[in-house]
PDB file of C-alpha atoms in Angstrom:
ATOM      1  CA  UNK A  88     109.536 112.971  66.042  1.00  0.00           C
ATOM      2  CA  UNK A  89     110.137 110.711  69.292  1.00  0.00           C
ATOM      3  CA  UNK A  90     112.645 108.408  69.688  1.00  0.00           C
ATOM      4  CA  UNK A  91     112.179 104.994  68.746  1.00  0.00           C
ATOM      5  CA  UNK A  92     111.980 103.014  72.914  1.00  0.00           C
ATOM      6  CA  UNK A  93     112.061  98.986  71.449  1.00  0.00           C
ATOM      7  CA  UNK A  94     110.836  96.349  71.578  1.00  0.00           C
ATOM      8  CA  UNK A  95     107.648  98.356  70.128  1.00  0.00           C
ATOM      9  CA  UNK A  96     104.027  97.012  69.391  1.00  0.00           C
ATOM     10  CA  UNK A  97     102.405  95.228  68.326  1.00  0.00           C
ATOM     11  CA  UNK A  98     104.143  93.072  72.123  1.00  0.00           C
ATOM     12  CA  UNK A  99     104.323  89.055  72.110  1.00  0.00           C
ATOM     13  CA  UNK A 100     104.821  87.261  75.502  1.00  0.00           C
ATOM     14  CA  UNK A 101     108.768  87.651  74.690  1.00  0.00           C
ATOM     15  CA  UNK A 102     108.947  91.354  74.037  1.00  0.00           C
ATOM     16  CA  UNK A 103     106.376  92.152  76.530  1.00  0.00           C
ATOM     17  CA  UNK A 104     108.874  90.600  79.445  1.00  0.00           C
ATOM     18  CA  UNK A 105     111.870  92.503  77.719  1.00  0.00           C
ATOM     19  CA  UNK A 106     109.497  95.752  78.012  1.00  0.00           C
ATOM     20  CA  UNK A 107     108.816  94.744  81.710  1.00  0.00           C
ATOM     21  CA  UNK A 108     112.499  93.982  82.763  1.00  0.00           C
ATOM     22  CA  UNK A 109     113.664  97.460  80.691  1.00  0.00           C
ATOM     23  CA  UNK A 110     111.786  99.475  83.328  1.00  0.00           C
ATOM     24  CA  UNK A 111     112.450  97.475  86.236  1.00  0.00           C
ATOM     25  CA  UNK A 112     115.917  98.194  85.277  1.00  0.00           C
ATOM     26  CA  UNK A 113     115.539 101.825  84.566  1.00  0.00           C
ATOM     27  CA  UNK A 114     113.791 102.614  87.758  1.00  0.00           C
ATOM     28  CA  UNK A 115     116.052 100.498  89.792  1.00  0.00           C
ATOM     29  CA  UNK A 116     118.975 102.879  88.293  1.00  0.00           C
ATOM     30  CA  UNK A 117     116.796 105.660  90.145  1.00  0.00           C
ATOM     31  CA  UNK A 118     117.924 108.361  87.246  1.00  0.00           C
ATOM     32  CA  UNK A 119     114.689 110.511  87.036  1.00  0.00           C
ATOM     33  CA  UNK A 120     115.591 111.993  83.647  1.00  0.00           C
ATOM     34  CA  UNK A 121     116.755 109.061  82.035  1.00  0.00           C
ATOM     35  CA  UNK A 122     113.826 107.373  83.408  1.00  0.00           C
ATOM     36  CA  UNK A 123     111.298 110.091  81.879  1.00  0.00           C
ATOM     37  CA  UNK A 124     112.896 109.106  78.683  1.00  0.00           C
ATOM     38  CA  UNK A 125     111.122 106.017  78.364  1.00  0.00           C
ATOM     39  CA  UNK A 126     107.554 108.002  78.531  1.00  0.00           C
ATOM     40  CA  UNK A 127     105.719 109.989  75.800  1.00  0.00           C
ATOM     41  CA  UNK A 128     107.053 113.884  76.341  1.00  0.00           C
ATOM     42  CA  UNK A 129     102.695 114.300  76.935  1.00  0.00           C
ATOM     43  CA  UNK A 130     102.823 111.032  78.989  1.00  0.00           C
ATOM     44  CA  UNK A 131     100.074 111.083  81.629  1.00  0.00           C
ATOM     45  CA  UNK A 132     100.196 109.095  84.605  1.00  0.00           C
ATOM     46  CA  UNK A 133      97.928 107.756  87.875  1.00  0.00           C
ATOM     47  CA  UNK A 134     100.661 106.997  90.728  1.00  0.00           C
ATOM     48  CA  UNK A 135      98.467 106.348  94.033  1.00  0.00           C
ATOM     49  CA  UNK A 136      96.591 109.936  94.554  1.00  0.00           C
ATOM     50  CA  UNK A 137      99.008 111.883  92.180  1.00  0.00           C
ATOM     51  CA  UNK A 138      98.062 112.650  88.230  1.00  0.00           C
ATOM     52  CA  UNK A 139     101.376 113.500  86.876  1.00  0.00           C
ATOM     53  CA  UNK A 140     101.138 114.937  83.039  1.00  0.00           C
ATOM     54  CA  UNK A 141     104.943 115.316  80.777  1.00  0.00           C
ATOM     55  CA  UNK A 142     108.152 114.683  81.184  1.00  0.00           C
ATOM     56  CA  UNK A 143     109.063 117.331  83.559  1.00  0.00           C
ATOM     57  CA  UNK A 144     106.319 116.543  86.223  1.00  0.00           C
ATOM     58  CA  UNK A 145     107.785 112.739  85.729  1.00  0.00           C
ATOM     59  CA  UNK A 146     110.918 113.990  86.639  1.00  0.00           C
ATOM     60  CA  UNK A 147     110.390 116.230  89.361  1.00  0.00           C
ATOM     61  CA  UNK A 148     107.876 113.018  90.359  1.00  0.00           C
ATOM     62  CA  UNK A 149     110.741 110.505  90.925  1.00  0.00           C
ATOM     63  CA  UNK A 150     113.382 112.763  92.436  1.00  0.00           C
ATOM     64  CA  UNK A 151     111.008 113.524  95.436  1.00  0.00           C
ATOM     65  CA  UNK A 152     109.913 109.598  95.693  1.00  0.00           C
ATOM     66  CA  UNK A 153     114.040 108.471  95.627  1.00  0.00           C
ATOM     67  CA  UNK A 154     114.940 111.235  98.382  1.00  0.00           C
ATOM     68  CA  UNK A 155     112.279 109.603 100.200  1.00  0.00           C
ATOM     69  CA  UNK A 156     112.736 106.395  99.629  1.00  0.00           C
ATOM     70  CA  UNK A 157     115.892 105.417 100.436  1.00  0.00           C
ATOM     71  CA  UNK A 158     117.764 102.103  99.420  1.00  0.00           C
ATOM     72  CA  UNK A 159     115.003 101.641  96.625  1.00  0.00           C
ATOM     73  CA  UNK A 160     114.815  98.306  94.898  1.00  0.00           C
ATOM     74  CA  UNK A 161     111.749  96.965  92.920  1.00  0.00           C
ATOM     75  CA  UNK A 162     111.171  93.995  91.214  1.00  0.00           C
ATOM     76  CA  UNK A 163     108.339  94.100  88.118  1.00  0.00           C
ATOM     77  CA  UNK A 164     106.696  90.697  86.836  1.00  0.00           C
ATOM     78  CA  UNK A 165     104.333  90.617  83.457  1.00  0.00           C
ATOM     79  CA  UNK A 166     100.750  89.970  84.190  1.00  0.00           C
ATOM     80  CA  UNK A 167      99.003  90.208  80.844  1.00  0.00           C
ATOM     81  CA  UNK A 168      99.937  92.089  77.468  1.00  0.00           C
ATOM     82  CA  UNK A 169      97.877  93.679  74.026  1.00  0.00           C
ATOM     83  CA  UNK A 170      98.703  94.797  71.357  1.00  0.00           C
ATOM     84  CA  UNK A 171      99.811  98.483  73.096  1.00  0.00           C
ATOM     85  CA  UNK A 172      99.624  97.659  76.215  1.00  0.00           C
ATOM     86  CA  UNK A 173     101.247  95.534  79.673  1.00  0.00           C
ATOM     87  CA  UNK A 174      99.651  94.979  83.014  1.00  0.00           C
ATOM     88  CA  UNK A 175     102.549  94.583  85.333  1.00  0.00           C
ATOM     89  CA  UNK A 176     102.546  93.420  88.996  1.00  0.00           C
ATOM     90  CA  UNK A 177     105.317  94.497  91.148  1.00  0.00           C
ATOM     91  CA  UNK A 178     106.952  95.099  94.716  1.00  0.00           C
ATOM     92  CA  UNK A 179     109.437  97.352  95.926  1.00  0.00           C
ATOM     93  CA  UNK A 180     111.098  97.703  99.479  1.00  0.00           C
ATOM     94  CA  UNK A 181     112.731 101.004 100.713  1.00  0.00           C
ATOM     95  CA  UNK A 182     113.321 102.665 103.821  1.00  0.00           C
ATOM     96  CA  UNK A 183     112.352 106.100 105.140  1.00  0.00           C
ATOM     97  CA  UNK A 184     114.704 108.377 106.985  1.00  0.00           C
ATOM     98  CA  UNK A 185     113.463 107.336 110.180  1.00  0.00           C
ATOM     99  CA  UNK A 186     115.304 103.706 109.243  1.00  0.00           C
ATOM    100  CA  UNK A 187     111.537 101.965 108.939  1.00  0.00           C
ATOM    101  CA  UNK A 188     111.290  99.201 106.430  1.00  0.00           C
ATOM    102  CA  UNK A 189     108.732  98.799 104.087  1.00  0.00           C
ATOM    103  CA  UNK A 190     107.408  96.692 101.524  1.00  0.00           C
ATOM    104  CA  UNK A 191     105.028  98.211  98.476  1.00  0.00           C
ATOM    105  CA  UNK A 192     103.004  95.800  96.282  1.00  0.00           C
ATOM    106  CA  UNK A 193     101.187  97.293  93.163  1.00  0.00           C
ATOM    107  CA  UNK A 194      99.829  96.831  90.061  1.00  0.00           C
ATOM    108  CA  UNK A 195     100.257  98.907  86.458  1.00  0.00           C
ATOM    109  CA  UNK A 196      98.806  99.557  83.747  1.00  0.00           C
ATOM    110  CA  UNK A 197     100.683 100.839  80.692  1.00  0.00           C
ATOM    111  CA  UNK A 198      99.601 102.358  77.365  1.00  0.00           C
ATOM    112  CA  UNK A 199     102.560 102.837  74.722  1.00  0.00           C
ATOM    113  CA  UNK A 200     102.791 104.740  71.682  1.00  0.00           C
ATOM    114  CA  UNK A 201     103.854 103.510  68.489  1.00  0.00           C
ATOM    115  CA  UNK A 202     107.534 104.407  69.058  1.00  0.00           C
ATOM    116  CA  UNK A 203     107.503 102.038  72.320  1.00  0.00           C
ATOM    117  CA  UNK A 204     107.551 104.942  74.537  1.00  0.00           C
ATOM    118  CA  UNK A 205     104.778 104.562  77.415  1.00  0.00           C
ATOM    119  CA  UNK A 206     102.100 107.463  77.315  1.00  0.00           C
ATOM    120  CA  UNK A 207      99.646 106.145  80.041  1.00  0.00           C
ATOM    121  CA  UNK A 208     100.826 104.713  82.813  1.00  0.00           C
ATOM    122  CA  UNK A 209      98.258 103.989  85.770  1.00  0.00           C
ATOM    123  CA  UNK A 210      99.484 102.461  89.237  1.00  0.00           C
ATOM    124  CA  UNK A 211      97.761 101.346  92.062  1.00  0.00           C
ATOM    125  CA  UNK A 212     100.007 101.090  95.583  1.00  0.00           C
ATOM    126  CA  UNK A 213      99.651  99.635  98.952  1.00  0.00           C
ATOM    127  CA  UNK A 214     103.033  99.934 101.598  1.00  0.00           C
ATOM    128  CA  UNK A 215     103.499  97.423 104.654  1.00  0.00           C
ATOM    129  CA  UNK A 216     105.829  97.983 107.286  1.00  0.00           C
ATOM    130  CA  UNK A 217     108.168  95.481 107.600  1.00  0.00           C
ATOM    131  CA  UNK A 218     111.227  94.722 109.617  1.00  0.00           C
ATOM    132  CA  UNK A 219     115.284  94.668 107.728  1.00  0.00           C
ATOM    133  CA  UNK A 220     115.327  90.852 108.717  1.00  0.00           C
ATOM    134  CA  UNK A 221     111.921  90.442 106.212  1.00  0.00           C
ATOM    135  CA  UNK A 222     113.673  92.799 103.802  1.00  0.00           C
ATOM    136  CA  UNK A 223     113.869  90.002 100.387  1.00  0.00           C
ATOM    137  CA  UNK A 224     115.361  91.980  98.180  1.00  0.00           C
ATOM    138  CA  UNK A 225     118.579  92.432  98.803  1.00  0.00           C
ATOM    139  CA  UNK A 226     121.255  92.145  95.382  1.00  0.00           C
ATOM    140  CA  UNK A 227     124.598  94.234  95.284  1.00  0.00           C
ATOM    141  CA  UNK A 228     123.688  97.045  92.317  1.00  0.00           C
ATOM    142  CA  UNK A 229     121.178  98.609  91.191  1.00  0.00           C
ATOM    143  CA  UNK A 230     120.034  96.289  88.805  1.00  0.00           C
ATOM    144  CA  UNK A 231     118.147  93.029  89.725  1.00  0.00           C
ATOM    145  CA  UNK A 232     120.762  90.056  88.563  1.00  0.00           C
ATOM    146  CA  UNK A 233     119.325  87.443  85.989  1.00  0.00           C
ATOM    147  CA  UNK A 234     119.469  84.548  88.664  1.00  0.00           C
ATOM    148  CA  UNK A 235     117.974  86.693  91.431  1.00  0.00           C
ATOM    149  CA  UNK A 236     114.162  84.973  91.706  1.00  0.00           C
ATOM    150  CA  UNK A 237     111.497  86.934  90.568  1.00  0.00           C
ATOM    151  CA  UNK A 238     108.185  87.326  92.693  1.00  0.00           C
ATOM    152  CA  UNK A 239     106.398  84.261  91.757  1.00  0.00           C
ATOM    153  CA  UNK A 240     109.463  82.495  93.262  1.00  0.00           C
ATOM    154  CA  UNK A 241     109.467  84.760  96.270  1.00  0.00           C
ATOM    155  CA  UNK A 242     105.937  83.901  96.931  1.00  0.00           C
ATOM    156  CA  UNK A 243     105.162  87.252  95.984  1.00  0.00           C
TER     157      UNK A 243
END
C-alpha cells in the first residue's frame, strides 16, 4: 500500500493551493528522492521532450536537471483544479555553468491517485535568457517565504 501524500481528493480551491505550494516547496528543496516521494512508485511523466516512467527514472530525472541548473528557484501558482487533478502555472530561474541566466515559464498538468500521490504529471517548458539584474526571484533558502509575491504579483 502507498503512503497516504495529503491533502488528498476529492481537492477544493484551499487544498488544491496547499497541494500546489507542497511541491513548490519540495522541488525548491532540490532533494530528488524525497521529491520522487510525492509521485505514484508507476508515476509517468511528460517533462519538455522526456517521458520519464517510476520513481527511479524521477530520481535520476532531477539529479541531472539540479547539476545543471544551478541556483534553482521556482515559484508554482494554481490555475484550475478537479476532483484528481491541478493545472499549475509556474516559473523558475537558474543559471548554467557558463554563469547565463535564465528564466523558464511552464505549465502542468497533474493526475493524483487516491492516496494524494501524483501519478501523471505532464509539463510543458519554454527558457529565456535573461540577465542577474532581471533575476526576480531572489529569497535567502530554499523555500519561497509566505510574504515573498507570487507570480500574479510579479506580473508573471
Amino acid at each position: 500500500m502507498e503512503n497516504s501524500r495529503p491533502p488528498l481528493p476529492p481537492f477544493d480551491a484551499d487544498s488544491a493551493k496547499i497541494k500546489v505550494r507542497a511541491a513548490e516547496n519540495g522541488w525548491n528543496n532540490k532533494d530528488p528522492l524525497k521529491v520522487s516521494l510525492a509521485y505514484s512508485a508507476d508515476s509517468q511523466w511528460r517533462n519538455r521532450s522526456s517521458f520519464i516512467n517510476g520513481r527511479d527514472e524521477i530520481v535520476e530525472f532531477l539529479t541531472n536537471k539540479w547539476q545543471q541548473e544551478l541556483d534553482y528557484k521556482l515559484i508554482k501558482e494554481l490555475w484550475a483544479f478537479t476532483e484528481n487533478r491541478i493545472a499549475v502555472r509556474f516559473a523558475y530561474e537558474y543559471r548554467n555553468a557558463e554563469n547565463q541566466w535564465f528564466r523558464a515559464y511552464g505549465n502542468e498538468n497533474w493526475e493524483f491517485d487516491e492516496f494524494g500521490l501524483m501519478r501523471k504529471r505532464f509539463a510543458c517548458i519554454n527558457d529565456v535568457a535573461i540577465t542577474e539584474k532581471e533575476r526576480l526571484f531572489k529569497w535567502e533558502g530554499a523555500v519561497r517565504p509566505d510574504d515573498f509575491p507570487s507570480l500574479s504579483e510579479l506580473g508573471l
